PDB file of C-alpha atoms in Angstrom:
ATOM      1  CA  UNK A  16     218.230  50.752  64.651  1.00  0.00           C
ATOM      2  CA  UNK A  17     216.093  53.943  66.791  1.00  0.00           C
ATOM      3  CA  UNK A  18     213.258  53.149  63.793  1.00  0.00           C
ATOM      4  CA  UNK A  19     212.924  49.569  65.560  1.00  0.00           C
ATOM      5  CA  UNK A  20     213.447  50.339  68.262  1.00  0.00           C
ATOM      6  CA  UNK A  21     210.372  52.926  68.295  1.00  0.00           C
ATOM      7  CA  UNK A  22     208.444  50.301  66.956  1.00  0.00           C
ATOM      8  CA  UNK A  23     209.113  47.681  69.653  1.00  0.00           C
ATOM      9  CA  UNK A  24     208.469  50.296  72.260  1.00  0.00           C
ATOM     10  CA  UNK A  25     204.961  51.302  70.804  1.00  0.00           C
ATOM     11  CA  UNK A  26     203.990  47.358  70.291  1.00  0.00           C
ATOM     12  CA  UNK A  27     205.219  47.621  74.298  1.00  0.00           C
ATOM     13  CA  UNK A  28     202.963  50.694  74.584  1.00  0.00           C
ATOM     14  CA  UNK A  29     200.241  48.869  72.480  1.00  0.00           C
ATOM     15  CA  UNK A  30     200.409  45.664  74.354  1.00  0.00           C
ATOM     16  CA  UNK A  31     200.690  47.619  78.149  1.00  0.00           C
ATOM     17  CA  UNK A  32     197.165  49.407  77.512  1.00  0.00           C
ATOM     18  CA  UNK A  33     195.851  45.882  75.979  1.00  0.00           C
ATOM     19  CA  UNK A  34     196.931  44.570  78.882  1.00  0.00           C
ATOM     20  CA  UNK A  35     195.060  47.211  81.161  1.00  0.00           C
ATOM     21  CA  UNK A  36     192.161  47.196  79.226  1.00  0.00           C
ATOM     22  CA  UNK A  37     191.638  43.551  79.181  1.00  0.00           C
ATOM     23  CA  UNK A  38     191.537  43.952  83.362  1.00  0.00           C
ATOM     24  CA  UNK A  39     189.581  46.895  83.662  1.00  0.00           C
ATOM     25  CA  UNK A  40     187.083  43.915  81.445  1.00  0.00           C
ATOM     26  CA  UNK A  41     187.983  41.852  84.068  1.00  0.00           C
ATOM     27  CA  UNK A  42     187.141  44.033  87.127  1.00  0.00           C
ATOM     28  CA  UNK A  43     184.393  45.096  85.068  1.00  0.00           C
ATOM     29  CA  UNK A  44     182.868  41.685  84.322  1.00  0.00           C
ATOM     30  CA  UNK A  45     184.234  40.427  88.401  1.00  0.00           C
ATOM     31  CA  UNK A  46     181.758  43.272  90.163  1.00  0.00           C
ATOM     32  CA  UNK A  47     178.788  42.862  87.917  1.00  0.00           C
ATOM     33  CA  UNK A  48     178.354  39.009  89.007  1.00  0.00           C
ATOM     34  CA  UNK A  49     178.727  39.894  92.874  1.00  0.00           C
ATOM     35  CA  UNK A  50     175.816  42.685  91.932  1.00  0.00           C
ATOM     36  CA  UNK A  51     174.344  40.094  90.782  1.00  0.00           C
ATOM     37  CA  UNK A  52     174.614  37.264  93.076  1.00  0.00           C
ATOM     38  CA  UNK A  53     173.021  40.342  95.570  1.00  0.00           C
ATOM     39  CA  UNK A  54     170.425  40.627  93.571  1.00  0.00           C
ATOM     40  CA  UNK A  55     169.208  37.065  93.567  1.00  0.00           C
ATOM     41  CA  UNK A  56     170.055  37.144  97.410  1.00  0.00           C
ATOM     42  CA  UNK A  57     167.545  40.698  97.439  1.00  0.00           C
ATOM     43  CA  UNK A  58     165.173  38.387  95.570  1.00  0.00           C
ATOM     44  CA  UNK A  59     165.694  36.259  97.733  1.00  0.00           C
ATOM     45  CA  UNK A  60     165.252  38.240 100.660  1.00  0.00           C
ATOM     46  CA  UNK A  61     162.242  39.423  99.466  1.00  0.00           C
ATOM     47  CA  UNK A  62     160.587  36.166  98.636  1.00  0.00           C
ATOM     48  CA  UNK A  63     161.402  35.131 101.488  1.00  0.00           C
ATOM     49  CA  UNK A  64     160.070  38.412 103.391  1.00  0.00           C
ATOM     50  CA  UNK A  65     156.819  37.993 101.201  1.00  0.00           C
ATOM     51  CA  UNK A  66     156.337  34.644 102.345  1.00  0.00           C
ATOM     52  CA  UNK A  67     157.230  35.632 105.572  1.00  0.00           C
ATOM     53  CA  UNK A  68     154.619  38.736 105.393  1.00  0.00           C
ATOM     54  CA  UNK A  69     152.824  36.438 104.054  1.00  0.00           C
ATOM     55  CA  UNK A  70     152.400  33.645 106.761  1.00  0.00           C
ATOM     56  CA  UNK A  71     152.545  36.581 109.651  1.00  0.00           C
ATOM     57  CA  UNK A  72     149.254  37.965 107.366  1.00  0.00           C
ATOM     58  CA  UNK A  73     148.185  34.570 107.581  1.00  0.00           C
ATOM     59  CA  UNK A  74     148.427  34.032 111.244  1.00  0.00           C
ATOM     60  CA  UNK A  75     147.210  37.311 111.783  1.00  0.00           C
ATOM     61  CA  UNK A  76     144.031  36.444 109.701  1.00  0.00           C
ATOM     62  CA  UNK A  77     143.590  33.248 112.115  1.00  0.00           C
ATOM     63  CA  UNK A  78     144.111  35.233 114.822  1.00  0.00           C
ATOM     64  CA  UNK A  79     141.618  37.767 113.434  1.00  0.00           C
ATOM     65  CA  UNK A  80     139.679  34.651 112.888  1.00  0.00           C
ATOM     66  CA  UNK A  81     139.879  32.921 115.899  1.00  0.00           C
ATOM     67  CA  UNK A  82     139.148  36.484 117.570  1.00  0.00           C
ATOM     68  CA  UNK A  83     136.276  36.640 115.907  1.00  0.00           C
ATOM     69  CA  UNK A  84     135.184  33.217 116.985  1.00  0.00           C
ATOM     70  CA  UNK A  85     135.637  33.853 120.356  1.00  0.00           C
ATOM     71  CA  UNK A  86     133.788  37.444 120.469  1.00  0.00           C
ATOM     72  CA  UNK A  87     130.895  35.104 118.583  1.00  0.00           C
ATOM     73  CA  UNK A  88     131.421  32.394 121.727  1.00  0.00           C
ATOM     74  CA  UNK A  89     131.929  35.190 124.584  1.00  0.00           C
ATOM     75  CA  UNK A  90     128.446  36.608 122.581  1.00  0.00           C
ATOM     76  CA  UNK A  91     126.517  33.220 122.591  1.00  0.00           C
ATOM     77  CA  UNK A  92     127.841  32.461 125.938  1.00  0.00           C
ATOM     78  CA  UNK A  93     126.896  35.541 127.242  1.00  0.00           C
ATOM     79  CA  UNK A  94     123.904  35.147 125.317  1.00  0.00           C
ATOM     80  CA  UNK A  95     123.131  31.835 126.316  1.00  0.00           C
ATOM     81  CA  UNK A  96     123.495  32.647 129.731  1.00  0.00           C
ATOM     82  CA  UNK A  97     121.299  35.913 130.165  1.00  0.00           C
ATOM     83  CA  UNK A  98     119.117  33.217 128.599  1.00  0.00           C
ATOM     84  CA  UNK A  99     119.256  30.919 131.248  1.00  0.00           C
ATOM     85  CA  UNK A 100     119.430  33.454 133.985  1.00  0.00           C
ATOM     86  CA  UNK A 101     115.833  34.472 132.987  1.00  0.00           C
ATOM     87  CA  UNK A 102     114.313  31.339 132.804  1.00  0.00           C
ATOM     88  CA  UNK A 103     116.232  30.273 136.419  1.00  0.00           C
ATOM     89  CA  UNK A 104     114.733  33.222 137.682  1.00  0.00           C
ATOM     90  CA  UNK A 105     111.658  34.950 135.536  1.00  0.00           C
ATOM     91  CA  UNK A 106     110.525  38.678 136.275  1.00  0.00           C
ATOM     92  CA  UNK A 107     107.024  38.852 137.345  1.00  0.00           C
ATOM     93  CA  UNK A 108     104.324  39.150 135.138  1.00  0.00           C
ATOM     94  CA  UNK A 109     102.916  42.456 134.695  1.00  0.00           C
ATOM     95  CA  UNK A 110      99.453  43.469 134.684  1.00  0.00           C
ATOM     96  CA  UNK A 111      99.480  44.771 131.059  1.00  0.00           C
ATOM     97  CA  UNK A 112     101.110  41.238 129.935  1.00  0.00           C
ATOM     98  CA  UNK A 113      98.265  39.686 130.986  1.00  0.00           C
ATOM     99  CA  UNK A 114      95.288  38.648 129.127  1.00  0.00           C
ATOM    100  CA  UNK A 115      92.511  38.274 131.259  1.00  0.00           C
ATOM    101  CA  UNK A 116      89.033  36.254 131.596  1.00  0.00           C
ATOM    102  CA  UNK A 117      86.368  35.309 133.843  1.00  0.00           C
ATOM    103  CA  UNK A 118      83.921  32.788 133.501  1.00  0.00           C
ATOM    104  CA  UNK A 119      80.633  30.079 135.482  1.00  0.00           C
ATOM    105  CA  UNK A 120      82.503  27.517 136.338  1.00  0.00           C
ATOM    106  CA  UNK A 121      79.694  25.655 138.869  1.00  0.00           C
ATOM    107  CA  UNK A 122      78.817  22.400 138.556  1.00  0.00           C
ATOM    108  CA  UNK A 123      75.462  20.864 139.508  1.00  0.00           C
ATOM    109  CA  UNK A 124      75.439  19.926 142.658  1.00  0.00           C
ATOM    110  CA  UNK A 125      77.344  22.085 144.152  1.00  0.00           C
ATOM    111  CA  UNK A 126      77.028  24.241 147.333  1.00  0.00           C
ATOM    112  CA  UNK A 127      78.451  26.921 146.015  1.00  0.00           C
ATOM    113  CA  UNK A 128      79.173  28.744 142.983  1.00  0.00           C
ATOM    114  CA  UNK A 129      82.100  29.041 140.685  1.00  0.00           C
ATOM    115  CA  UNK A 130      83.690  31.650 139.094  1.00  0.00           C
ATOM    116  CA  UNK A 131      87.166  30.691 137.079  1.00  0.00           C
ATOM    117  CA  UNK A 132      90.042  32.995 136.096  1.00  0.00           C
ATOM    118  CA  UNK A 133      92.178  32.438 133.508  1.00  0.00           C
ATOM    119  CA  UNK A 134      95.651  34.836 132.924  1.00  0.00           C
ATOM    120  CA  UNK A 135      97.084  34.238 129.484  1.00  0.00           C
ATOM    121  CA  UNK A 136     100.785  35.911 129.616  1.00  0.00           C
ATOM    122  CA  UNK A 137     100.545  38.067 126.155  1.00  0.00           C
ATOM    123  CA  UNK A 138     103.642  39.769 126.498  1.00  0.00           C
ATOM    124  CA  UNK A 139     106.507  38.633 124.492  1.00  0.00           C
ATOM    125  CA  UNK A 140     108.535  36.904 126.969  1.00  0.00           C
ATOM    126  CA  UNK A 141     108.594  33.934 130.365  1.00  0.00           C
ATOM    127  CA  UNK A 142     107.030  35.713 133.325  1.00  0.00           C
ATOM    128  CA  UNK A 143     106.669  34.769 136.605  1.00  0.00           C
ATOM    129  CA  UNK A 144     103.375  34.229 138.958  1.00  0.00           C
ATOM    130  CA  UNK A 145     102.487  32.885 142.011  1.00  0.00           C
ATOM    131  CA  UNK A 146     100.414  33.379 144.800  1.00  0.00           C
ATOM    132  CA  UNK A 147      97.512  35.046 145.043  1.00  0.00           C
ATOM    133  CA  UNK A 148      95.163  37.820 142.871  1.00  0.00           C
ATOM    134  CA  UNK A 149      93.558  40.540 144.845  1.00  0.00           C
ATOM    135  CA  UNK A 150      89.890  40.072 143.788  1.00  0.00           C
ATOM    136  CA  UNK A 151      86.995  42.548 144.759  1.00  0.00           C
ATOM    137  CA  UNK A 152      83.051  42.322 144.210  1.00  0.00           C
ATOM    138  CA  UNK A 153      81.338  45.264 143.117  1.00  0.00           C
ATOM    139  CA  UNK A 154      78.100  45.167 144.533  1.00  0.00           C
ATOM    140  CA  UNK A 155      75.057  47.675 144.711  1.00  0.00           C
ATOM    141  CA  UNK A 156      76.020  47.529 148.683  1.00  0.00           C
ATOM    142  CA  UNK A 157      79.704  48.349 147.588  1.00  0.00           C
ATOM    143  CA  UNK A 158      82.638  46.731 147.640  1.00  0.00           C
ATOM    144  CA  UNK A 159      83.527  43.166 148.792  1.00  0.00           C
ATOM    145  CA  UNK A 160      87.009  41.391 148.981  1.00  0.00           C
ATOM    146  CA  UNK A 161      87.297  37.898 148.536  1.00  0.00           C
ATOM    147  CA  UNK A 162      89.279  35.915 151.282  1.00  0.00           C
ATOM    148  CA  UNK A 163      91.927  33.849 150.553  1.00  0.00           C
ATOM    149  CA  UNK A 164      91.363  30.173 151.011  1.00  0.00           C
ATOM    150  CA  UNK A 165      94.269  28.898 152.607  1.00  0.00           C
ATOM    151  CA  UNK A 166      95.583  26.696 149.857  1.00  0.00           C
ATOM    152  CA  UNK A 167      98.511  26.182 149.547  1.00  0.00           C
ATOM    153  CA  UNK A 168     101.088  28.638 146.610  1.00  0.00           C
ATOM    154  CA  UNK A 169     102.955  26.623 144.068  1.00  0.00           C
ATOM    155  CA  UNK A 170     105.759  28.952 142.429  1.00  0.00           C
ATOM    156  CA  UNK A 171     105.183  28.810 138.678  1.00  0.00           C
ATOM    157  CA  UNK A 172     105.945  30.732 134.957  1.00  0.00           C
ATOM    158  CA  UNK A 173     103.853  30.963 132.307  1.00  0.00           C
ATOM    159  CA  UNK A 174     105.950  31.280 128.969  1.00  0.00           C
ATOM    160  CA  UNK A 175     104.544  33.284 126.570  1.00  0.00           C
ATOM    161  CA  UNK A 176     100.823  32.720 125.441  1.00  0.00           C
ATOM    162  CA  UNK A 177     100.701  29.848 128.113  1.00  0.00           C
ATOM    163  CA  UNK A 178      96.861  30.789 130.585  1.00  0.00           C
ATOM    164  CA  UNK A 179      96.884  29.510 133.848  1.00  0.00           C
ATOM    165  CA  UNK A 180      93.722  30.021 136.024  1.00  0.00           C
ATOM    166  CA  UNK A 181      92.103  30.505 139.793  1.00  0.00           C
ATOM    167  CA  UNK A 182      88.651  29.755 141.543  1.00  0.00           C
ATOM    168  CA  UNK A 183      86.753  32.616 143.092  1.00  0.00           C
ATOM    169  CA  UNK A 184      83.832  30.934 144.978  1.00  0.00           C
ATOM    170  CA  UNK A 185      81.080  32.353 146.802  1.00  0.00           C
ATOM    171  CA  UNK A 186      77.819  31.236 148.219  1.00  0.00           C
ATOM    172  CA  UNK A 187      74.813  31.146 146.413  1.00  0.00           C
ATOM    173  CA  UNK A 188      71.514  32.866 147.024  1.00  0.00           C
ATOM    174  CA  UNK A 189      68.634  30.861 147.699  1.00  0.00           C
ATOM    175  CA  UNK A 190      67.528  32.900 150.470  1.00  0.00           C
ATOM    176  CA  UNK A 191      64.321  33.748 147.996  1.00  0.00           C
ATOM    177  CA  UNK A 192      65.155  37.799 148.766  1.00  0.00           C
ATOM    178  CA  UNK A 193      66.943  39.960 146.257  1.00  0.00           C
ATOM    179  CA  UNK A 194      70.426  39.868 148.186  1.00  0.00           C
ATOM    180  CA  UNK A 195      73.201  42.114 147.362  1.00  0.00           C
ATOM    181  CA  UNK A 196      74.024  42.610 143.143  1.00  0.00           C
ATOM    182  CA  UNK A 197      76.667  42.157 142.230  1.00  0.00           C
ATOM    183  CA  UNK A 198      77.996  44.955 139.731  1.00  0.00           C
ATOM    184  CA  UNK A 199      81.346  43.835 138.593  1.00  0.00           C
ATOM    185  CA  UNK A 200      84.620  42.317 139.249  1.00  0.00           C
ATOM    186  CA  UNK A 201      88.175  43.864 140.258  1.00  0.00           C
ATOM    187  CA  UNK A 202      91.273  41.881 139.793  1.00  0.00           C
ATOM    188  CA  UNK A 203      94.724  42.444 140.533  1.00  0.00           C
ATOM    189  CA  UNK A 204      97.975  39.950 139.867  1.00  0.00           C
ATOM    190  CA  UNK A 205      99.706  39.056 142.339  1.00  0.00           C
ATOM    191  CA  UNK A 206     102.668  41.535 143.179  1.00  0.00           C
ATOM    192  CA  UNK A 207     100.884  44.573 141.310  1.00  0.00           C
ATOM    193  CA  UNK A 208      98.875  46.739 142.170  1.00  0.00           C
ATOM    194  CA  UNK A 209      97.848  47.946 138.363  1.00  0.00           C
ATOM    195  CA  UNK A 210      93.617  46.287 138.423  1.00  0.00           C
ATOM    196  CA  UNK A 211      91.711  45.025 135.937  1.00  0.00           C
ATOM    197  CA  UNK A 212      87.896  45.492 136.143  1.00  0.00           C
ATOM    198  CA  UNK A 213      85.171  42.308 134.160  1.00  0.00           C
ATOM    199  CA  UNK A 214      82.295  41.355 133.762  1.00  0.00           C
ATOM    200  CA  UNK A 215      80.833  39.396 136.551  1.00  0.00           C
ATOM    201  CA  UNK A 216      79.596  36.060 134.804  1.00  0.00           C
ATOM    202  CA  UNK A 217      78.827  34.018 138.275  1.00  0.00           C
ATOM    203  CA  UNK A 218      75.138  33.967 140.242  1.00  0.00           C
ATOM    204  CA  UNK A 219      73.633  37.911 140.313  1.00  0.00           C
ATOM    205  CA  UNK A 220      73.640  37.878 143.715  1.00  0.00           C
ATOM    206  CA  UNK A 221      75.442  37.435 147.222  1.00  0.00           C
ATOM    207  CA  UNK A 222      72.842  35.998 149.898  1.00  0.00           C
ATOM    208  CA  UNK A 223      73.048  39.418 152.566  1.00  0.00           C
ATOM    209  CA  UNK A 224      75.295  38.345 155.422  1.00  0.00           C
ATOM    210  CA  UNK A 225      75.898  39.086 159.077  1.00  0.00           C
ATOM    211  CA  UNK A 226      78.968  41.384 157.829  1.00  0.00           C
ATOM    212  CA  UNK A 227      81.422  39.198 160.367  1.00  0.00           C
ATOM    213  CA  UNK A 228      83.209  38.514 156.896  1.00  0.00           C
ATOM    214  CA  UNK A 229      83.904  38.026 153.930  1.00  0.00           C
ATOM    215  CA  UNK A 230      81.754  35.241 151.963  1.00  0.00           C
ATOM    216  CA  UNK A 231      83.827  34.905 148.701  1.00  0.00           C
ATOM    217  CA  UNK A 232      87.355  32.839 148.533  1.00  0.00           C
ATOM    218  CA  UNK A 233      89.755  33.295 146.431  1.00  0.00           C
ATOM    219  CA  UNK A 234      91.979  30.201 145.426  1.00  0.00           C
ATOM    220  CA  UNK A 235      95.671  30.841 144.241  1.00  0.00           C
ATOM    221  CA  UNK A 236      96.922  31.013 141.152  1.00  0.00           C
ATOM    222  CA  UNK A 237      96.922  27.738 139.572  1.00  0.00           C
ATOM    223  CA  UNK A 238      93.988  26.641 141.261  1.00  0.00           C
ATOM    224  CA  UNK A 239      91.917  26.733 137.904  1.00  0.00           C
ATOM    225  CA  UNK A 240      88.573  27.008 140.507  1.00  0.00           C
ATOM    226  CA  UNK A 241      89.045  23.701 141.861  1.00  0.00           C
ATOM    227  CA  UNK A 242      88.742  23.385 146.205  1.00  0.00           C
ATOM    228  CA  UNK A 243      86.875  25.974 148.425  1.00  0.00           C
TER     229      UNK A 243
END
C-alpha cells in the first residue's frame, strides 16, 4: 500500500508539473499574441504616420510649388510693373544714346534754306525727347545761336532704333556778297548739356545782317524740317 501511495503521489506530482507547464505555455502564447497585435498596430501606425508624413511632404511640396509660383508671379508682376512704369515715364534721351545726321532739306523755290537734323535712338531702351534742341552755327565771324521758331512742343518717345527730326531754317545769301561763312553745326539735345558737332550740309554762307537778331531759326523736335 505504501508503494501504491508513493506511485499515486508521484503521478500527482507529475500531473501537477505537466499542468503547470501547460499553463506556462498558455501564458506565453497569450503574451505572444498581444505582442504580435501591438507590432501590427505599430506597423499600421508607421504606415499611417508614413502616409501622414508623405501627405505632409506633398502638402509642403504643394506649398513650395505654390510659393515658387507666387514668387514667380510676384517677380513677373514686379517686372511687368517696372516695365509699365518705364513705358509710362521713359527716361530722357541722352546725347550719348543718340546718333545724329544733318542733311540739306531745302526745296526749290523756298525763300529760305532748310537743314534737317535726324536723331536716332541707339541706346537700347525707349527714351523720351521733346522740346527744342540747342543749335549753334560756327562761322568765320564767331558762333551764331539759332532762335526758336515758336512752334508748339509735342511730347514724344523714341523706341530703340527709331528716328525723329527737327528743322533749321536760315536766310539764303542772294546779296552777291561773300556773306558769313558757316564752318560747322553744333547740336545739343533738349534737356542735355553735352553737344555734338556736325558738318554743315546747307548753303556755304549766310547774308550779312545788321546784328539785331539771329537770322537762323530752329523748330521743335518732331517738326522734321517743316514750318518756319
